[in-house]
Coordinates of C-alpha atoms in Angstrom, one line a residue:
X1090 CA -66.6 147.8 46.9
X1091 CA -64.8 148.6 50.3
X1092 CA -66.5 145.6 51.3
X1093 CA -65.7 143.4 48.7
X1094 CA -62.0 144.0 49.5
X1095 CA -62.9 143.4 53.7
X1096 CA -64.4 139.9 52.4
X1097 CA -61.9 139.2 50.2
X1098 CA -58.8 137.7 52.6
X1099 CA -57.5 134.5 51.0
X1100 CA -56.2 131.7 52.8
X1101 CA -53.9 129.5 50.8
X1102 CA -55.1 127.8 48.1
X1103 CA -55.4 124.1 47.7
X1104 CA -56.7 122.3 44.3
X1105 CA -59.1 119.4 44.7
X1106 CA -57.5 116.0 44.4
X1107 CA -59.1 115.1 41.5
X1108 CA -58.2 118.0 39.3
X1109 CA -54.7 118.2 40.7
X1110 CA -53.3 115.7 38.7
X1111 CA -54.8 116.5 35.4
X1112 CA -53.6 120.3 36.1
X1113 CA -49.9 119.8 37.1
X1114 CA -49.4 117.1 34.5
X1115 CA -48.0 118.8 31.5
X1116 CA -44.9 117.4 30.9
X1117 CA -46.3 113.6 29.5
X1118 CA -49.6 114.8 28.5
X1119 CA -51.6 118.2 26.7
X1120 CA -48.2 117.9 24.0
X1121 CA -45.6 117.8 26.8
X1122 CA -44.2 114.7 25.4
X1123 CA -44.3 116.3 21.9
X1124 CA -42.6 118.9 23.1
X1125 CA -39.6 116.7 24.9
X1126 CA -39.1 115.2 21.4
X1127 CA -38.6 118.5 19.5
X1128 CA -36.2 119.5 22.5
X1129 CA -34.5 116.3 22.2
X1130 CA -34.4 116.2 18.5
X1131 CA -32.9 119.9 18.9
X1132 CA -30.1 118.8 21.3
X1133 CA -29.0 115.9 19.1
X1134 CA -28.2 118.0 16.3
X1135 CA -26.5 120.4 18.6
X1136 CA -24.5 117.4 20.0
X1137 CA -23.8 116.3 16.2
X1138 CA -22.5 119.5 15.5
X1139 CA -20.1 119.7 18.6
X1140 CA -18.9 116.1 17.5
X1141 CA -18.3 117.2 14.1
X1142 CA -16.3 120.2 15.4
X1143 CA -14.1 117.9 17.7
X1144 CA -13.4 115.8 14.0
X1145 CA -12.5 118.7 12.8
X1146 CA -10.1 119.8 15.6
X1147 CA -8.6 116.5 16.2
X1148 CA -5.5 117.0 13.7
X1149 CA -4.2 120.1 15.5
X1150 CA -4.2 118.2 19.0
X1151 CA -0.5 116.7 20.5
X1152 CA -0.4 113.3 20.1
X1153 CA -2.7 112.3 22.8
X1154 CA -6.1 111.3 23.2
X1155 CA -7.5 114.6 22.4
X1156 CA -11.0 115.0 23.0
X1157 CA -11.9 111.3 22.8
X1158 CA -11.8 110.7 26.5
X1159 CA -14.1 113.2 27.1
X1160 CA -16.2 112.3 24.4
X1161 CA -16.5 108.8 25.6
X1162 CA -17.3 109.7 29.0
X1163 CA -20.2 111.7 27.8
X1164 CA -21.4 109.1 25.4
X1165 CA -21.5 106.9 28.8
X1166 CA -23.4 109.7 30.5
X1167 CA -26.3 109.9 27.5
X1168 CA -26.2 105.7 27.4
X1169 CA -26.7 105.4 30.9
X1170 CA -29.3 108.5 30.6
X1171 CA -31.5 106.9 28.1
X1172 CA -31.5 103.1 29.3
X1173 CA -33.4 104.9 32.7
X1174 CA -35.8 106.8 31.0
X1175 CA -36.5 104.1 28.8
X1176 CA -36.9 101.7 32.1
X1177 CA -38.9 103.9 34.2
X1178 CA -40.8 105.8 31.4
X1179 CA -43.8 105.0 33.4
X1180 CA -42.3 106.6 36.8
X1181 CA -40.0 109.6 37.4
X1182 CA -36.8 109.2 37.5
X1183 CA -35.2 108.8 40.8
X1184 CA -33.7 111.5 42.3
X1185 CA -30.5 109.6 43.4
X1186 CA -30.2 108.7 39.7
X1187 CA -30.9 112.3 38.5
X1188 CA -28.3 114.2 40.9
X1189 CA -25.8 111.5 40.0
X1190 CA -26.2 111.8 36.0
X1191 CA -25.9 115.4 36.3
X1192 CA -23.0 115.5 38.8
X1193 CA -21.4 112.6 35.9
X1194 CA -21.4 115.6 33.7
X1195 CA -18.4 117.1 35.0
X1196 CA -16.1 114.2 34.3
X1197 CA -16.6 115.0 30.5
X1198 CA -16.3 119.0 30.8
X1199 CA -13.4 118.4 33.1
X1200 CA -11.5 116.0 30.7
X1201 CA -12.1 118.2 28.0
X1202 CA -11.3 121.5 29.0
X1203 CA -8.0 119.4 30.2
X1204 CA -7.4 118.2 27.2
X1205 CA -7.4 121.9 24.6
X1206 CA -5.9 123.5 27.9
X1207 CA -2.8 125.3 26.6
X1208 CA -3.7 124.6 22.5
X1209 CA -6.5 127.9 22.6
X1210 CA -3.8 129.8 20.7
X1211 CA -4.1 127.5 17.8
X1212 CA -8.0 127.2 17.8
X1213 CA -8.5 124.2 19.7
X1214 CA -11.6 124.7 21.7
X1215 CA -13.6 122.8 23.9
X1216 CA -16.0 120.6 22.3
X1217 CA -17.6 117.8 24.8
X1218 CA -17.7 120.4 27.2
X1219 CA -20.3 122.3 25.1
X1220 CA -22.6 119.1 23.8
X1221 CA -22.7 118.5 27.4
X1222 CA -24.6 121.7 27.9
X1223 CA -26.6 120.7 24.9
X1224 CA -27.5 117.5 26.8
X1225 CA -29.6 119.5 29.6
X1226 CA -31.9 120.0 27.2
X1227 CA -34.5 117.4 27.3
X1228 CA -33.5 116.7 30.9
X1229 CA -35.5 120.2 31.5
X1230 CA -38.4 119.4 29.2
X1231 CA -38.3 116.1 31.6
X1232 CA -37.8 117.4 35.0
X1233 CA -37.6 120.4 35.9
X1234 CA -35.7 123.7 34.6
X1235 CA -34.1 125.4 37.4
X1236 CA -31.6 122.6 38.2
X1237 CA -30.2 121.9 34.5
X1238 CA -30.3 125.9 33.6
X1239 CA -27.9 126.4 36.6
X1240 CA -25.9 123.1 35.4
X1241 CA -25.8 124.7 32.3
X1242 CA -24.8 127.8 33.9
X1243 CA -21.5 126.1 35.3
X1244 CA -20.4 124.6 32.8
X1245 CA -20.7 128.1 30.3
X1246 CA -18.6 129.9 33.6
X1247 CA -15.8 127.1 33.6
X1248 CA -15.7 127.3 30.2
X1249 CA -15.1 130.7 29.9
X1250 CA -12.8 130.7 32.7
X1251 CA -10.3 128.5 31.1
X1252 CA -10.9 130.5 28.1
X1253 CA -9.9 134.0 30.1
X1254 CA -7.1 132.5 31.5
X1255 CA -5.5 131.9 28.0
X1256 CA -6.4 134.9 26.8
X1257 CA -2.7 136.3 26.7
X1258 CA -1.6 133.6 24.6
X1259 CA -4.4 133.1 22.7
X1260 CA -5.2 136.6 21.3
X1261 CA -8.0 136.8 18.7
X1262 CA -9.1 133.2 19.6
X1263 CA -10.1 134.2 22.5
X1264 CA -13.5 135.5 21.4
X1265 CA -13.8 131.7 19.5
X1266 CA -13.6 130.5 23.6
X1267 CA -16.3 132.6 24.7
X1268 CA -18.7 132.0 21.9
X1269 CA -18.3 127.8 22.7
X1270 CA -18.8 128.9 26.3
X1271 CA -22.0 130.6 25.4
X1272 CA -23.2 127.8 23.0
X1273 CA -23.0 125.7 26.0
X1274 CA -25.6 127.6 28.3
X1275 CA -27.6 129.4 25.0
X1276 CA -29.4 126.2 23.7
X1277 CA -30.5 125.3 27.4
X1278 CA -31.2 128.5 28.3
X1279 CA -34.1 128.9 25.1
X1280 CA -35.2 125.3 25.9
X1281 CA -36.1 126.2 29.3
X1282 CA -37.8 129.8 28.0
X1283 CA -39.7 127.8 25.0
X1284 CA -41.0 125.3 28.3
X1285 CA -42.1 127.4 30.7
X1286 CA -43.9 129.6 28.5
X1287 CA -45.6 126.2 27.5
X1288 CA -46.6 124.6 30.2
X1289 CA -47.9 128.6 31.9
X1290 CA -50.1 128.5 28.4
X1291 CA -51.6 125.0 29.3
X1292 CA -51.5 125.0 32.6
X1293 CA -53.7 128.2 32.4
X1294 CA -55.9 126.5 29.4
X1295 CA -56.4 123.5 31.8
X1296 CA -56.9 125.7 34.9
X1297 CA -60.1 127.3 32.3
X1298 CA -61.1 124.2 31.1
X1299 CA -61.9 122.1 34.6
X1300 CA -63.7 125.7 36.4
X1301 CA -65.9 125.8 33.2
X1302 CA -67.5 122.6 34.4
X1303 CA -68.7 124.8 37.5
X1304 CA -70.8 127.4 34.7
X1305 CA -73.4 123.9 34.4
X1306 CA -74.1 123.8 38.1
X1307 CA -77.2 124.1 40.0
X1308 CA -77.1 128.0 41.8
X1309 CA -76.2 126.5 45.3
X1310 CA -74.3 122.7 44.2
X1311 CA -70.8 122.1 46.0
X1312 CA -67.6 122.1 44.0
X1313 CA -64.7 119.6 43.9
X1314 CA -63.2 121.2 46.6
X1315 CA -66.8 121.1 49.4
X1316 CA -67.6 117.8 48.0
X1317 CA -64.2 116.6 48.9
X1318 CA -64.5 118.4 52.2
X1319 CA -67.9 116.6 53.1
X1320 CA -66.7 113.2 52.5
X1321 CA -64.3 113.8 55.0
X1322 CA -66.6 114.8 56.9
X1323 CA -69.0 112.3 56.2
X1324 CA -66.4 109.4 57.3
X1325 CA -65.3 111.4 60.2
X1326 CA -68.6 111.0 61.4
X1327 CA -69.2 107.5 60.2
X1328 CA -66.2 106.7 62.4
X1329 CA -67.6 108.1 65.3
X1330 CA -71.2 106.9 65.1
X1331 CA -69.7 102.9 64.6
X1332 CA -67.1 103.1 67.3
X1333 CA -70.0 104.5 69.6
X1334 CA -72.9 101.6 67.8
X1335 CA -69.7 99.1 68.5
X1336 CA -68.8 99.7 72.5
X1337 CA -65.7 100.8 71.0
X1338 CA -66.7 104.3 72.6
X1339 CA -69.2 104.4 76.0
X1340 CA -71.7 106.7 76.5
X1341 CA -71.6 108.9 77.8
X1342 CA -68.8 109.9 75.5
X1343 CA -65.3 110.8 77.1
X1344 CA -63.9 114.4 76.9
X1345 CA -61.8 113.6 73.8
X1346 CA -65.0 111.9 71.5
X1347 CA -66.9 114.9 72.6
X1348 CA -64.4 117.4 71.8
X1349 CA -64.5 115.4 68.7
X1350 CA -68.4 115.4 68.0
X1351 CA -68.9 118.8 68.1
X1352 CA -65.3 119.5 66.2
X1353 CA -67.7 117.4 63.1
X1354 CA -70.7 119.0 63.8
X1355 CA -69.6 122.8 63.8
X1356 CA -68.0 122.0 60.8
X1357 CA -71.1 120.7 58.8
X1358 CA -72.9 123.3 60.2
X1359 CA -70.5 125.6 59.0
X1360 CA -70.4 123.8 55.5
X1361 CA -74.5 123.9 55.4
X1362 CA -74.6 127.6 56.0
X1363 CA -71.7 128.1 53.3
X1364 CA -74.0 126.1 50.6
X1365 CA -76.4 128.1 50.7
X1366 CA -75.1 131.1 48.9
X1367 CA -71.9 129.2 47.5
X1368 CA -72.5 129.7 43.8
X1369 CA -70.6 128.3 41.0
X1370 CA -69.0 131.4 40.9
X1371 CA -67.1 131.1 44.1
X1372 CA -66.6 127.7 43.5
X1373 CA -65.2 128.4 40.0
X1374 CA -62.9 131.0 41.7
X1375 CA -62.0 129.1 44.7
X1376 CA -60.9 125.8 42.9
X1377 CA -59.0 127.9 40.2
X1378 CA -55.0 128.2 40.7
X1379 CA -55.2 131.0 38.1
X1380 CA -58.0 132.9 40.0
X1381 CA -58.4 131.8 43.9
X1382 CA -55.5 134.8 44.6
X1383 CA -56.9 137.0 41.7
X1384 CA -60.1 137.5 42.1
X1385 CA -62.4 138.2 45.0
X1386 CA -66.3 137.7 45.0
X1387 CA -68.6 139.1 46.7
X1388 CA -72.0 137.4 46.0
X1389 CA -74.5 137.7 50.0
X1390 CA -77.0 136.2 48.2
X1391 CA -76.2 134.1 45.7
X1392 CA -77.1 136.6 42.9
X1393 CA -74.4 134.4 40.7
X1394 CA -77.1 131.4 40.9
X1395 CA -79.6 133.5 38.8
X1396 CA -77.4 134.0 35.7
X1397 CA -78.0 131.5 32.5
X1398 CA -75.3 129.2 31.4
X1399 CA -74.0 131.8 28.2
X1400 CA -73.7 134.6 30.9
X1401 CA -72.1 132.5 33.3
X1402 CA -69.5 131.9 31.0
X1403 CA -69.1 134.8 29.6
X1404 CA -68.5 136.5 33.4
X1405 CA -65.9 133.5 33.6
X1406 CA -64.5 134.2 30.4
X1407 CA -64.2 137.9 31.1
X1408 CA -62.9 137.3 35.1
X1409 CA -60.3 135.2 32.9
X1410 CA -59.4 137.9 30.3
X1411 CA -58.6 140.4 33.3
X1412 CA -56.6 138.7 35.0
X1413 CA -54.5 137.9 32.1
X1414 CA -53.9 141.4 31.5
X1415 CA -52.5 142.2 35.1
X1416 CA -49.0 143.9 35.3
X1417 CA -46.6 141.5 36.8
X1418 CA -45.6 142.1 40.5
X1419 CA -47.7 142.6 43.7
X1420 CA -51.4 144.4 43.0
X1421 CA -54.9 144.5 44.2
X1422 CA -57.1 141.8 43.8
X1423 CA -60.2 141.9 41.2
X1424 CA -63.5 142.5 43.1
X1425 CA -66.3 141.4 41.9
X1426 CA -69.5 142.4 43.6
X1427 CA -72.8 141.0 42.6
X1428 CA -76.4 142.4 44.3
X1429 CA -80.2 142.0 43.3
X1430 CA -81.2 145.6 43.4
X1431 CA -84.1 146.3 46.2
X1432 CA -87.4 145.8 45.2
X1433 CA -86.6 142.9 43.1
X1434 CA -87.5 139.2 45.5
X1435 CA -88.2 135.9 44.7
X1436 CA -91.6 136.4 42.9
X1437 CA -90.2 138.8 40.4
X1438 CA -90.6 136.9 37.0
X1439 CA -86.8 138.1 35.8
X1440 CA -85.0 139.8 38.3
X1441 CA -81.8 142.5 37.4
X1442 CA -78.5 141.2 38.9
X1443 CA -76.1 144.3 38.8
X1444 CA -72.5 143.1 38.9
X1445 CA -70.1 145.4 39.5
X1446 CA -66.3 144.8 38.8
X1447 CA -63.4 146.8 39.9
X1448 CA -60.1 146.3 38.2
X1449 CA -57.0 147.5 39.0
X1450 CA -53.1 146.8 38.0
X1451 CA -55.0 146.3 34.1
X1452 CA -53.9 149.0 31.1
X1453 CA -57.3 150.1 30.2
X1454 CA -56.5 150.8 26.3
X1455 CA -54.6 147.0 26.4
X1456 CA -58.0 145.1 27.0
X1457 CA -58.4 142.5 24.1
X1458 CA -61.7 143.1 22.3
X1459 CA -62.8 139.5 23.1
X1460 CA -62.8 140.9 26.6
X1461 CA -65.9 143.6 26.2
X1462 CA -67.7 140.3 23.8
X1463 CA -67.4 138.6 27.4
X1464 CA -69.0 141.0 29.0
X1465 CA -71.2 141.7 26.7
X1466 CA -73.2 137.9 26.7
X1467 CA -73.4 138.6 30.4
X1468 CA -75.4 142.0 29.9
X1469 CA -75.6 145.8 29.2
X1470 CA -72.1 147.4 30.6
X1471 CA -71.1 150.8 31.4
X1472 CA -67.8 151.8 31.8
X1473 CA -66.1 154.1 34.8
X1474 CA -62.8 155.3 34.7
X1475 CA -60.5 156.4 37.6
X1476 CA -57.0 157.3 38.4
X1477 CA -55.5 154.1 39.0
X1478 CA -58.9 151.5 38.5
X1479 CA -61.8 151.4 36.3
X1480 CA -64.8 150.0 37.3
X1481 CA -67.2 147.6 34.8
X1482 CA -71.0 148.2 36.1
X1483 CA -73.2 145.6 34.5
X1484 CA -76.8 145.0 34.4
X1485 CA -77.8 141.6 33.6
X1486 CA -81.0 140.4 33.5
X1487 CA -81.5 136.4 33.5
X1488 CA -83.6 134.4 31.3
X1489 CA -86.8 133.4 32.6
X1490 CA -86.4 129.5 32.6
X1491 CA -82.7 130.0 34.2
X1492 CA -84.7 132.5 37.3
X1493 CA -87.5 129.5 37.8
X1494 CA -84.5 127.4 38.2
X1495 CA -82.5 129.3 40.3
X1496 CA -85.8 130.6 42.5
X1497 CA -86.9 126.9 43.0
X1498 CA -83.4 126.1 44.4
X1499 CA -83.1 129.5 46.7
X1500 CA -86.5 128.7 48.1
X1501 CA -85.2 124.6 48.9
X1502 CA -82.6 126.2 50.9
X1503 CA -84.4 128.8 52.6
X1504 CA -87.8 127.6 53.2
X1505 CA -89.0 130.3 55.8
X1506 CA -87.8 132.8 53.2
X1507 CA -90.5 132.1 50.7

């Protein structure tokens, strides 16, 4: 597997135009928006609450406005909020927009914590100043979750600051101060927990569901990414061949439209000798954000072509599964090494792929049994332990109609072979 690891160097990982949006968007679609109501709806009765506490507050303020100020400035805040959303529902919000509403929300912690400053000792305790934390709510099931948390963050730290300050005068209440400053960074803080863990869980269910498409392939077809790559290519060199067919460019050509030429022709070269032993597998590796850094293949000839759709997506499945169960933190990719074992060619009725997977930074005993069913539809498996890695050997033998198919395409691509 030494070599598996030696192949294995990633570059950075880009996902295909046409799967990137329906991968990263998660926040309208996939129950994003469903889950921006609930967080909405969640912050409203938080909000509710706060105002009902200021209500209830109000008769042990000085005659002054009491918390009304504040109140009103936040009510502007929300107003203003809402009307933009509602206005650009179909775009993001602007940034300018966004940094200015949540800068705003200052005004209404400062007037707030202004107006109970000094009155701690009788109960009086910020209330605005906590809905406002409440408010960041839905902004971070709408944008996204660093930014409000660390809003929400300030706002908990001036609370309790004021609160700390008064703490000589204010004696047992001074635990009622710290629980409002908390309340103010809790209800954003589980928001953003409850979001992230959601849109991980359908990102990585999306991620799943557009490699599958790969499993259907023909043993040698281009993914999204190659196909996107050769029609790049192809208008490269349809730019090239009309400026020349125009005068545009004379013959012969000038250093710069040669240096060009042969830039396009090495790489179809390149990407011709790549086709013929890119499987779906590397495809459905390469073009997965979940798996490109995860997983390493190591498939010389193809072997990946020969397997049947069920054991294609069981090995996907399983690849899938493993990488799930990796400890957090940096670790050794997943190998996966696939060979046709010698004496086996391309006039063997049903050849034996042996796959070989070595697994490391994965809790053998933690495995989920739909994990050994994966492996299982691919073919008969033996297990081998070691110190810090276990290895999965597999023997799989394809179907006979799925081996004609696969044969037929191997020998297209490699005439002189057959």
């Amino acid at each position: 597997m030494s070599g598996a690891h030696a192949r294995g160097e990633h570059t950075g990982f880009r996902r295909p135009n046409r799967s990137a949006l329906a991968a990263g968007d998660v926040r309208e679609r996939h129950g994003g928006r469903r889950l921006a109501t609930g967080v909405t709806i969640t912050a409203a009765v938080i909000i509710a609450a706060d105002l009902l506490r200021a209500v209830l507050l109000a008769p042990f303020f000085p005659v002054s406005f009491g918390p009304w100020l504040a109140w009103l400035s936040l009510a502007v805040i929300l107003g203003v909020g809402v009307v933009s959303r509602m206005i650009s529902r179909a775009n993001p919000l602007p940034d300018w927009l966004y940094v200015t509403l949540l800068v705003a929300l200052g005004v209404p912690v400062w007037l707030d914590v202004a107006a109970t400053w000094g009155h701690l000792d009788r109960g009086v305790t910020p209330t605005a100043a906590a809905a406002a934390g409440a408010v960041l709510m839905p902004v971070a099931a709408i944008r996204g979750t660093k930014v409000p948390l660390s809003v929400a963050c300030a706002i908990g730290l001036v609370i309790a600051t004021s609160t700390l300050m008064q703490a000589g005068e204010a004696g047992e209440y001074t635990a009622a101060g710290l629980a409002v400053a908390v309340s103010a960074v809790l209800p954003t803080l589980l928001a953003v927990l409850a979001i992230n863990g959601f849109r991980s869980l359908v990102g990585r269910e999306l991620d799943l569901s557009l490699v599958q498409s790969t499993v259907s392939t023909a043993p040698s077809a281009i993914g999204m990414q190659a196909s996107e790559e050769l029609a790049k290519l192809d208008f490269d060199a349809e730019t090239l061949l009309d400026d020349v067919g125009s005068g545009r460019i004379a013959i012969p050509l000038p250093t710069a439209a040669a240096e060009r030429a042969a830039a396009v022709a090495a790489r179809l070269r390149a990407r011709l000798i790549e086709g013929r032993t890119d499987t779906w597998l590397k495809h459905a590796v390469t073009e997965s954000a979940y798996l490109s850094n995860r997983v390493v293949v190591d498939d010389p000839e193809g072997a990946a072509g020969l397997l049947s759709q069920q054991q294609r997506d069981g090995l996907l499945l399983a690849l899938w599964l493993l990488v799930g169960e990796r400890r957090k933190g940096p670790a050794q990719p997943i190998a996966v090494e696939l060979r046709t074992p010698a004496g086996d060619d391309d006039h063997t009725p049903s050849p034996v792929v042996d796959i070989d997977i070595e697994v490391s930074g994965v809790v053998l005993r933690r495995l989920d049994a739909a994990t050994w069913e994966a492996v299982d539809s691919v073919g008969r498996h033996d297990l081998v332990t070691g110190d810090e890695s276990f290895h999965i050997e597999i023997e799989c033998r394809p179907n006979t109609i799925s081996t004609a198919n696969a044969t037929a395409a191997r020998r297209a691509s490699n005439p002189r072979g057959s």
